[in-house]
Coordinates of C-alpha atoms in Angstrom, one line a residue:
Chain N
M1 CA 4.8 -24.0 -24.6
H2 CA 3.0 -20.7 -23.4
D3 CA 4.6 -18.5 -20.8
F4 CA 2.5 -17.9 -17.8
T5 CA 2.7 -14.9 -15.6
I6 CA 1.2 -15.5 -12.2
P7 CA 0.8 -13.1 -9.3
V8 CA 1.9 -14.0 -5.7
G9 CA 0.3 -11.6 -3.4
P10 CA -0.2 -9.1 -2.0
Q11 CA -2.4 -11.1 0.3
H12 CA -0.6 -14.5 0.4
S13 CA 0.5 -17.3 2.7
S14 CA 4.2 -17.0 2.8
M15 CA 4.2 -13.7 4.6
K16 CA 2.2 -11.6 7.0
E17 CA 2.9 -8.5 5.2
P18 CA 1.7 -7.5 1.7
M19 CA 3.9 -7.6 -1.2
C20 CA 3.1 -8.4 -4.8
L21 CA 5.4 -10.6 -6.6
R22 CA 4.9 -11.4 -10.2
V23 CA 6.6 -14.5 -11.7
K24 CA 6.9 -15.5 -15.4
L25 CA 6.8 -19.3 -15.6
D26 CA 8.0 -21.8 -18.3
G27 CA 6.4 -25.0 -16.9
N28 CA 7.4 -25.0 -13.3
T29 CA 10.6 -22.8 -13.7
I30 CA 10.8 -19.2 -13.1
T31 CA 12.1 -17.3 -16.0
D32 CA 11.5 -13.7 -14.8
A33 CA 10.2 -12.1 -11.7
W34 CA 9.4 -8.6 -10.7
M35 CA 8.0 -6.9 -7.5
R36 CA 5.3 -4.3 -6.9
L37 CA 5.8 -2.6 -3.6
G38 CA 4.1 0.2 -1.6
Y39 CA 1.4 -1.7 0.2
V40 CA 2.9 -0.5 3.6
H41 CA 3.9 2.9 2.6
R42 CA 2.7 5.6 5.0
G43 CA 4.9 8.4 4.3
L44 CA 6.9 8.2 7.5
E45 CA 9.7 10.7 6.5
K46 CA 7.1 13.3 5.9
I47 CA 5.4 12.7 9.3
L48 CA 8.8 13.1 10.9
E49 CA 9.0 16.7 9.5
N50 CA 8.1 19.7 11.8
K51 CA 8.1 17.7 14.9
T52 CA 10.1 18.3 18.0
V53 CA 12.7 15.8 18.8
I54 CA 10.8 14.2 21.6
K55 CA 7.8 13.6 19.4
A56 CA 10.0 12.4 16.5
L57 CA 11.7 9.8 18.7
Y58 CA 8.3 8.0 19.1
I59 CA 7.5 8.2 15.5
A60 CA 10.9 6.9 14.4
E61 CA 10.2 4.0 16.7
H62 CA 6.9 3.2 14.9
T63 CA 8.7 2.6 11.6
C64 CA 8.6 -1.2 12.3
G65 CA 7.2 -3.5 15.0
I66 CA 9.9 -6.2 14.8
C67 CA 13.0 -3.9 15.2
S68 CA 11.4 -0.9 16.9
F69 CA 14.1 -0.5 19.6
T70 CA 16.8 -0.5 16.8
H71 CA 15.1 2.5 15.2
S72 CA 14.8 4.4 18.4
L73 CA 18.5 3.7 19.1
C74 CA 19.5 4.9 15.6
F75 CA 17.6 8.1 16.2
I76 CA 19.1 8.5 19.7
R77 CA 22.6 8.0 18.1
A78 CA 22.0 10.8 15.5
V79 CA 20.6 13.3 18.1
E80 CA 23.1 12.6 20.7
G81 CA 25.9 12.9 18.3
M82 CA 24.4 16.4 17.3
L83 CA 24.1 17.5 20.9
N84 CA 27.6 16.0 22.0
I85 CA 25.9 14.1 24.8
N86 CA 27.8 11.1 26.0
A87 CA 25.4 8.9 27.8
P88 CA 26.9 7.2 30.9
K89 CA 28.1 3.7 30.8
K90 CA 25.1 2.3 32.5
V91 CA 22.7 3.7 30.1
N92 CA 24.7 2.3 27.2
V93 CA 24.8 -1.1 28.8
L94 CA 21.0 -1.1 29.3
R95 CA 20.6 -0.2 25.6
V96 CA 22.8 -3.0 24.5
I97 CA 20.9 -5.6 26.6
T98 CA 17.6 -4.5 25.1
A99 CA 19.0 -4.4 21.5
E100 CA 20.5 -7.9 21.8
L101 CA 17.3 -9.3 23.3
E102 CA 15.6 -7.8 20.4
R103 CA 18.0 -9.6 18.0
V104 CA 17.2 -12.8 19.8
H105 CA 13.4 -12.4 19.5
S106 CA 13.6 -11.3 15.8
H107 CA 15.9 -14.2 14.8
L108 CA 13.6 -16.7 16.7
L109 CA 10.6 -15.3 14.9
W110 CA 12.4 -15.7 11.6
F111 CA 13.5 -19.2 12.4
G112 CA 10.0 -20.2 13.3
F113 CA 8.7 -18.6 10.1
A114 CA 11.2 -20.3 7.9
M115 CA 10.4 -23.7 9.3
H116 CA 6.7 -22.9 8.8
E117 CA 7.4 -22.1 5.1
I118 CA 8.8 -25.6 4.5
G119 CA 6.0 -27.2 6.4
F120 CA 7.9 -27.9 9.6
D121 CA 5.3 -26.6 12.0
T122 CA 6.6 -28.3 15.1
L123 CA 9.8 -26.3 15.1
F124 CA 7.6 -23.2 14.4
Q125 CA 5.5 -23.7 17.5
Y126 CA 8.8 -24.5 19.6
A127 CA 10.6 -21.3 18.3
M128 CA 7.5 -19.1 19.1
R129 CA 7.3 -20.6 22.5
E130 CA 11.0 -19.5 23.2
R131 CA 10.2 -16.2 21.7
E132 CA 7.4 -15.6 24.3
S133 CA 9.9 -15.9 27.1
I134 CA 12.0 -13.0 25.5
L135 CA 8.8 -10.9 25.2
E136 CA 8.1 -11.5 28.9
V137 CA 11.6 -10.1 29.6
F138 CA 10.7 -7.0 27.5
E139 CA 7.4 -6.5 29.2
R140 CA 9.2 -6.6 32.6
I141 CA 12.1 -4.4 31.9
T142 CA 10.6 -1.9 29.4
G143 CA 6.8 -2.0 30.1
N144 CA 5.8 -3.1 26.6
R145 CA 5.9 -6.1 24.5
V146 CA 6.4 -4.6 21.0
H147 CA 7.0 -0.9 20.8
H148 CA 9.2 -0.4 23.9
S149 CA 9.6 3.4 24.1
F150 CA 12.7 2.6 26.2
N151 CA 15.1 5.2 25.0
K152 CA 15.3 8.7 26.1
I153 CA 17.7 11.4 25.0
G154 CA 20.7 11.0 27.4
S155 CA 19.0 8.2 29.3
V156 CA 16.6 5.3 29.4
R157 CA 13.2 5.0 30.9
Y158 CA 13.7 2.4 33.7
D159 CA 16.6 1.0 35.6
L160 CA 16.9 -2.9 36.3
T161 CA 16.5 -4.1 39.8
S162 CA 18.4 -7.1 41.1
G163 CA 15.2 -9.2 40.6
D164 CA 15.0 -8.1 36.8
K165 CA 18.6 -9.3 36.5
I166 CA 17.7 -12.8 37.8
F167 CA 14.6 -12.9 35.6
I168 CA 16.5 -12.0 32.5
L169 CA 19.2 -14.6 33.2
E170 CA 16.5 -17.3 33.9
K171 CA 14.6 -16.6 30.8
I172 CA 17.7 -16.5 28.4
K173 CA 18.8 -19.7 30.0
E174 CA 15.6 -21.3 28.8
V175 CA 16.2 -20.1 25.3
E176 CA 19.8 -21.2 25.5
N177 CA 19.0 -24.7 26.7
K178 CA 16.8 -25.2 23.7
L179 CA 19.3 -24.1 21.1
P180 CA 21.2 -27.4 20.8
L181 CA 18.0 -29.1 19.9
Y182 CA 17.4 -26.7 17.1
F183 CA 21.0 -27.1 15.9
S184 CA 20.8 -30.9 15.9
T185 CA 17.4 -30.9 14.2
V186 CA 18.5 -28.5 11.5
T187 CA 21.8 -30.2 10.7
K188 CA 20.5 -33.8 10.7
N189 CA 16.9 -33.4 9.2
K190 CA 17.0 -34.5 5.6
V191 CA 13.8 -32.7 4.6
I192 CA 15.2 -29.4 5.8
H193 CA 18.4 -30.1 3.9
A194 CA 16.4 -30.9 0.7
R195 CA 14.5 -27.6 1.0
L196 CA 17.2 -25.3 2.0
I197 CA 20.6 -26.3 0.7
S198 CA 21.6 -24.9 -2.7
V199 CA 18.5 -22.8 -2.9
G200 CA 18.9 -19.0 -3.4
I201 CA 22.7 -19.1 -3.7
I202 CA 24.5 -15.8 -3.8
N203 CA 28.3 -15.8 -3.7
Q204 CA 30.6 -13.4 -1.9
F205 CA 31.2 -11.4 -5.0
E206 CA 27.6 -10.9 -6.0
A207 CA 26.7 -10.2 -2.3
K208 CA 29.1 -7.3 -2.3
K209 CA 27.9 -6.1 -5.7
F210 CA 24.4 -6.0 -4.6
G211 CA 25.6 -4.2 -1.4
L212 CA 23.9 -6.7 0.8
V213 CA 23.9 -6.2 4.6
G214 CA 23.2 -8.1 7.8
P215 CA 23.0 -11.9 8.3
F216 CA 22.1 -12.2 4.4
A217 CA 25.5 -10.9 3.5
R218 CA 27.2 -12.8 6.4
G219 CA 25.7 -16.0 5.0
S220 CA 27.7 -15.4 1.9
G221 CA 31.0 -14.9 3.9
V222 CA 31.1 -11.0 3.7
K223 CA 32.3 -9.7 7.1
I224 CA 30.0 -6.8 7.7
D225 CA 28.6 -5.8 11.1
V226 CA 28.1 -2.2 12.4
R227 CA 28.7 -3.5 15.9
K228 CA 32.4 -4.3 14.9
D229 CA 33.0 -1.8 12.2
D230 CA 31.7 1.3 14.0
P231 CA 31.1 0.3 17.7
Y232 CA 28.2 2.3 19.5
A233 CA 26.7 2.3 22.8
A234 CA 28.7 -0.4 24.9
Y235 CA 29.6 -2.8 22.1
K236 CA 33.3 -1.9 22.4
E237 CA 33.4 -3.8 25.8
A238 CA 31.4 -6.7 24.4
D239 CA 33.3 -9.8 23.4
F240 CA 31.6 -11.6 20.7
E241 CA 32.3 -13.3 17.4
L242 CA 31.3 -12.0 13.9
V243 CA 29.5 -15.0 12.6
T244 CA 29.9 -15.8 8.9
E245 CA 29.2 -18.9 6.9
K246 CA 30.6 -19.7 3.4
G247 CA 27.6 -21.5 1.8
G248 CA 25.7 -18.4 0.6
D249 CA 22.4 -20.5 0.3
A250 CA 19.3 -20.4 2.5
F251 CA 20.7 -23.0 4.8
A252 CA 23.9 -20.9 5.4
R253 CA 21.7 -18.0 6.4
L254 CA 19.6 -20.2 8.8
I255 CA 22.9 -21.4 10.5
V256 CA 24.1 -17.7 10.7
R257 CA 20.9 -16.6 12.4
L258 CA 21.0 -19.4 14.9
R259 CA 24.7 -18.9 15.8
E260 CA 23.9 -15.2 16.2
I261 CA 21.2 -16.0 18.9
E262 CA 24.0 -17.7 20.7
E263 CA 26.4 -14.6 20.4
S264 CA 23.6 -12.3 21.5
I265 CA 22.9 -14.4 24.5
K266 CA 26.6 -14.2 25.4
I267 CA 26.5 -10.4 25.0
V268 CA 23.5 -10.1 27.2
K269 CA 25.2 -12.2 30.0
Q270 CA 28.4 -10.0 29.7
M271 CA 26.4 -6.8 29.9
I272 CA 24.4 -7.9 33.0
K273 CA 27.7 -8.6 34.8
A274 CA 29.1 -5.1 33.6
L275 CA 26.0 -3.3 34.9
G276 CA 26.9 -0.9 37.8
D277 CA 24.9 0.1 40.8
E278 CA 24.8 3.8 40.1
P279 CA 21.5 5.3 39.2
I280 CA 20.6 6.3 35.7
P281 CA 20.5 10.1 35.0
K282 CA 17.2 11.9 34.5
P283 CA 16.3 12.6 30.9
L284 CA 16.7 16.2 29.7
P285 CA 13.5 18.1 30.5
S286 CA 13.3 20.4 27.5
I287 CA 15.7 20.5 24.6
S288 CA 16.5 23.6 22.5
L289 CA 18.7 22.2 19.8
P290 CA 21.3 24.0 17.6
N291 CA 20.6 23.9 13.9
A292 CA 22.5 20.8 12.9
E293 CA 22.6 17.6 10.8
G294 CA 23.6 14.3 12.0
Y295 CA 23.3 10.7 11.3
G296 CA 23.3 7.4 13.3
R297 CA 23.8 3.8 12.2
V298 CA 23.3 0.7 14.2
E299 CA 23.1 -3.1 13.4
A300 CA 19.4 -4.0 13.3
P301 CA 18.6 -7.7 13.4
R302 CA 18.3 -7.6 9.5
G303 CA 21.5 -5.6 8.9
E304 CA 22.6 -2.0 8.9
N305 CA 20.1 0.6 9.7
F306 CA 20.8 4.2 8.9
H307 CA 19.0 7.5 10.0
F308 CA 19.7 11.0 9.0
Y309 CA 18.2 14.0 10.5
R310 CA 18.4 17.8 9.9
I311 CA 17.2 20.0 12.8
E312 CA 16.3 23.7 12.4
N313 CA 14.7 25.9 15.2
S314 CA 14.6 22.8 17.4
L315 CA 12.3 20.9 14.9
V316 CA 13.2 18.1 12.7
T317 CA 12.9 19.5 9.1
R318 CA 14.2 16.3 7.3
G319 CA 14.4 12.8 8.2
K320 CA 15.9 10.0 6.0
I321 CA 15.5 6.4 7.0
K322 CA 17.5 3.6 5.2
T323 CA 16.6 0.2 6.4
P324 CA 18.4 -3.1 5.7
T325 CA 15.4 -4.8 3.8
F326 CA 15.2 -2.0 1.4
I327 CA 18.8 -2.9 0.3
N328 CA 18.3 -6.6 0.4
I329 CA 15.0 -6.9 -1.4
S330 CA 16.6 -5.8 -4.6
V331 CA 18.4 -9.2 -5.0
I332 CA 15.1 -11.2 -5.0
P333 CA 14.3 -11.2 -8.7
H334 CA 18.0 -12.3 -9.3
L335 CA 17.7 -15.2 -6.9
L336 CA 14.3 -16.4 -8.2
K337 CA 15.4 -16.9 -11.8
G338 CA 15.8 -20.5 -12.7
K339 CA 14.2 -21.8 -9.6
T340 CA 10.8 -23.5 -9.2
I341 CA 7.6 -22.2 -7.7
G342 CA 8.0 -24.3 -4.4
D343 CA 11.3 -22.3 -3.8
I344 CA 9.6 -18.9 -3.7
P345 CA 8.5 -19.0 0.0
V346 CA 11.9 -20.3 1.0
I347 CA 13.9 -17.7 -0.9
L348 CA 11.7 -14.9 0.2
S349 CA 11.8 -15.9 3.9
S350 CA 15.5 -16.5 3.8
L351 CA 15.8 -12.7 3.3
D352 CA 13.8 -12.1 6.4
P353 CA 12.1 -9.1 4.9
C354 CA 10.4 -6.6 6.9
F355 CA 8.1 -4.5 4.8
G356 CA 7.0 -2.1 7.6
C357 CA 10.5 -0.9 7.6
M358 CA 11.2 -0.8 4.0
E359 CA 8.2 1.0 2.3
R360 CA 8.9 4.5 2.4
I361 CA 9.4 5.1 -1.4
I362 CA 7.1 4.9 -4.4
V363 CA 8.5 4.9 -7.9
V364 CA 6.3 6.6 -10.5
K365 CA 7.0 5.6 -14.1
N366 CA 5.5 8.0 -16.6
G367 CA 7.1 6.9 -19.9
K368 CA 4.0 6.9 -21.9
E369 CA 2.5 10.0 -20.8
E370 CA -1.2 8.9 -20.5
V371 CA -3.6 10.0 -17.9
L372 CA -5.5 7.1 -16.4
K373 CA -8.1 6.8 -13.7
E374 CA -7.4 4.6 -10.7
D375 CA -9.6 1.7 -12.0
E376 CA -8.1 1.9 -15.5
F377 CA -4.6 1.9 -14.0
R378 CA -5.5 -1.2 -12.0
Y379 CA -6.9 -2.9 -15.1
K380 CA -3.9 -2.1 -17.2
Y381 CA -1.1 -2.5 -14.9
C382 CA -2.0 -4.6 -11.8
Chain A
M1 CA -18.0 -22.9 27.4
R2 CA -19.1 -25.9 25.5
N3 CA -22.2 -24.2 24.5
M4 CA -20.3 -21.3 23.2
I5 CA -18.1 -23.3 20.8
K6 CA -20.7 -24.3 18.3
K7 CA -18.8 -22.7 15.4
S8 CA -15.2 -22.8 14.6
P9 CA -14.5 -19.7 12.5
W10 CA -11.3 -19.3 10.5
I11 CA -9.3 -16.2 10.8
S12 CA -7.4 -14.4 8.0
I13 CA -5.4 -11.3 8.7
F14 CA -4.9 -8.4 6.2
N15 CA -2.1 -5.9 6.8
A16 CA -3.3 -2.6 5.6
S17 CA 0.0 -0.7 5.9
S18 CA 0.5 -1.4 9.6
C19 CA 3.9 -1.3 11.3
N20 CA 4.1 -5.1 12.0
G21 CA 3.4 -4.7 15.7
C22 CA -0.3 -5.8 15.6
D23 CA 0.6 -8.6 13.2
L24 CA 3.2 -9.9 15.6
E25 CA 0.6 -10.0 18.3
V26 CA -1.9 -11.9 16.2
L27 CA 1.1 -14.2 15.5
A28 CA 1.5 -14.7 19.2
L29 CA -2.0 -16.0 19.3
L30 CA -0.8 -19.1 17.4
T31 CA 1.8 -19.9 19.9
P32 CA 1.5 -22.6 22.7
K33 CA 1.2 -19.8 25.4
Y34 CA -2.1 -18.1 24.0
D35 CA -3.3 -20.9 21.7
I36 CA -6.4 -19.6 20.0
E37 CA -7.2 -23.0 18.8
R38 CA -8.8 -23.6 22.2
F39 CA -11.7 -21.6 20.9
G40 CA -11.8 -23.5 17.6
C41 CA -10.1 -20.8 15.6
V42 CA -7.6 -21.6 12.9
W43 CA -5.4 -19.0 11.0
K44 CA -6.0 -19.3 7.3
S45 CA -4.0 -17.3 4.7
S46 CA -6.7 -17.0 2.2
P47 CA -9.6 -14.7 2.9
R48 CA -11.9 -16.9 0.8
N49 CA -11.8 -19.6 3.4
A50 CA -12.1 -17.3 6.4
D51 CA -15.0 -16.1 8.4
I52 CA -13.2 -13.4 10.5
L53 CA -10.9 -10.8 8.9
I54 CA -8.5 -8.9 11.1
V55 CA -7.5 -5.7 9.6
T56 CA -4.4 -4.0 11.1
G57 CA -3.1 -0.4 10.3
P58 CA -4.5 2.6 8.5
T59 CA -5.4 2.0 4.8
N60 CA -3.2 3.7 2.3
G61 CA -3.6 4.4 -1.4
Q62 CA -2.8 0.9 -2.5
T63 CA -4.4 -1.1 0.3
K64 CA -7.7 0.6 0.5
N65 CA -9.1 -0.9 -2.6
R66 CA -7.4 -4.2 -1.9
L67 CA -9.2 -4.3 1.4
K68 CA -12.6 -3.8 -0.3
K69 CA -11.8 -6.6 -2.8
I70 CA -10.7 -9.0 0.0
Y71 CA -13.9 -8.2 1.9
S72 CA -16.0 -9.1 -1.1
Q73 CA -14.2 -12.3 -1.6
M74 CA -15.2 -13.6 1.8
A75 CA -18.2 -15.7 2.2
P76 CA -21.4 -14.1 3.7
A77 CA -21.8 -13.9 7.5
K78 CA -18.4 -12.4 7.7
K79 CA -17.0 -10.5 10.6
V80 CA -14.3 -7.8 10.7
I81 CA -12.0 -6.9 13.6
A82 CA -10.2 -3.6 13.4
L83 CA -7.0 -4.2 15.3
G84 CA -4.8 -1.5 16.8
T85 CA -5.1 2.3 17.2
C86 CA -3.9 2.9 13.6
G87 CA -7.0 1.2 12.1
I88 CA -9.4 2.8 14.4
T89 CA -8.3 6.5 14.5
G90 CA -5.2 6.6 12.3
C91 CA -2.9 7.2 15.2
V92 CA 0.3 9.1 14.3
F93 CA -0.2 8.4 10.6
R94 CA -3.6 10.3 10.5
D95 CA -4.0 13.0 7.9
Y96 CA -0.8 12.4 6.0
Y97 CA -0.5 12.2 2.3
N98 CA -0.6 8.4 1.8
T99 CA -3.0 7.6 4.5
R100 CA -6.5 7.2 3.2
Q101 CA -9.6 6.2 5.3
K102 CA -10.0 4.5 8.6
V103 CA -10.9 0.8 8.4
D104 CA -14.5 1.4 9.3
E105 CA -15.1 3.9 6.5
V106 CA -13.9 1.3 3.9
V107 CA -15.6 -1.9 5.3
P108 CA -18.1 -2.5 8.1
V109 CA -16.3 -3.3 11.3
D110 CA -17.8 -5.4 14.0
I111 CA -15.3 -5.0 16.8
Y112 CA -12.6 -2.6 17.7
V113 CA -9.5 -3.5 19.6
P114 CA -7.6 -0.4 20.6
G115 CA -3.9 -0.5 21.7
C116 CA -0.5 0.1 20.1
P117 CA -0.3 -2.8 19.7
P118 CA -3.1 -4.5 21.6
R119 CA -2.2 -7.3 24.1
P120 CA -2.9 -10.9 22.9
E121 CA -5.5 -11.2 25.7
A122 CA -7.4 -8.4 24.3
I123 CA -7.5 -10.0 20.9
I124 CA -8.6 -13.2 22.4
N125 CA -11.3 -11.3 24.3
A126 CA -12.6 -9.8 21.0
V127 CA -12.6 -13.1 19.2
V128 CA -14.5 -14.7 21.9
K129 CA -17.1 -11.9 21.8
L130 CA -17.4 -12.4 18.1
L131 CA -18.0 -16.1 18.8
K132 CA -21.0 -15.3 20.7
K133 CA -22.3 -13.0 17.9
L134 CA -21.8 -15.6 15.1

């Protein structure tokens, strides 16, 4: 029997973002898989260079549209660490509220998409409906739906009014009321079980070996979470559970993310209670920074997010961004081997990849030492 | 309104190195709140089946030629929407090493929707304007 190699992507149905996956098939079984990346590479780390800190904050936020607040929080953590600024408690509480709302919106988006992949469009529409209520909250408290631009150095942009607090509580109540329905559907529906259970299994040992992070690792029973390991902002005061599941398959990851939505809603409620009445400080007008290096790490919806910055003459001269998807994507070829074509969308989406985040790297292979034009290169290698 | 909906165009979206923000807002169009199916539009993943192509983000070294290819795969009477400030001017990514040309220098663009990202209402407005053109 012949082996076939078929391309999946870069423009394909299972994801909004471009990625080219090539799979080698023996009948319907995948024997080998490899990826070609770089479709969303924009050179963000280069763009960050020679910018003032205030400009760089907005650029760092534009790394990704789904977890944009997390990137700005990571930047702020690095810069505030360099400047030895301790933001007041209220500012930290507001940051935690926004970060957790972002986690809820990201997980709902993922949940909807995972259901869409297996053909369960009803739950996709339900999940997207709940997600809209979170976006309404974002629009009210930060002014924007996607790129919030909420963080300032030493402060945040807006304070919450008493009306806002009631609005947030109303909206997250709407989401919370719908969660039992999702849980019962997911745990009882036999179609979902058939598509997700025992698909893309990675055990605890392998998860540690690949260095996986976020809900992906927690689905395999690895207890890893920056919010617990290295608490930042106001997470020390938050009382929440580190959600882990033992299954290690796509279904376990689904349950981890759904339970994390519950935990995030719990944190938001606690934080709104802890919110004081004092006014938020004004952001620093102009900053002259000492020459320094600093890093920040936060728990993004997809796992650990790490930023490193070097500052010379008040300008950022080096930025390094390491995002969770960049770590997690390495496991995909390993997971795909031995599976069938129908499992590709499920396995890919169970990773919750975010390519806008990830693609800041291009690997150039120059083993054969031959000079090719762009078209020849395409003909030969693409 | 009824006269306007004589055609029901199918929409495909291509991410030419966007940050995801615009794609999320296009996704919001499929939700019950905005529901673009009111205007007869359905989201299709394959550009061969689509009449309207939404392009988000500035083009980069890899997506520039891919965008040309995808445009040529579409059936005639095709329309293109350039979504977001990145695709229109380059935004913060303009003039950097991996950003190539603006979307309208690669393929002909019919409607520009500025914003970072544009609101779903703005995208609906653009689609409705295209419906009148078709």
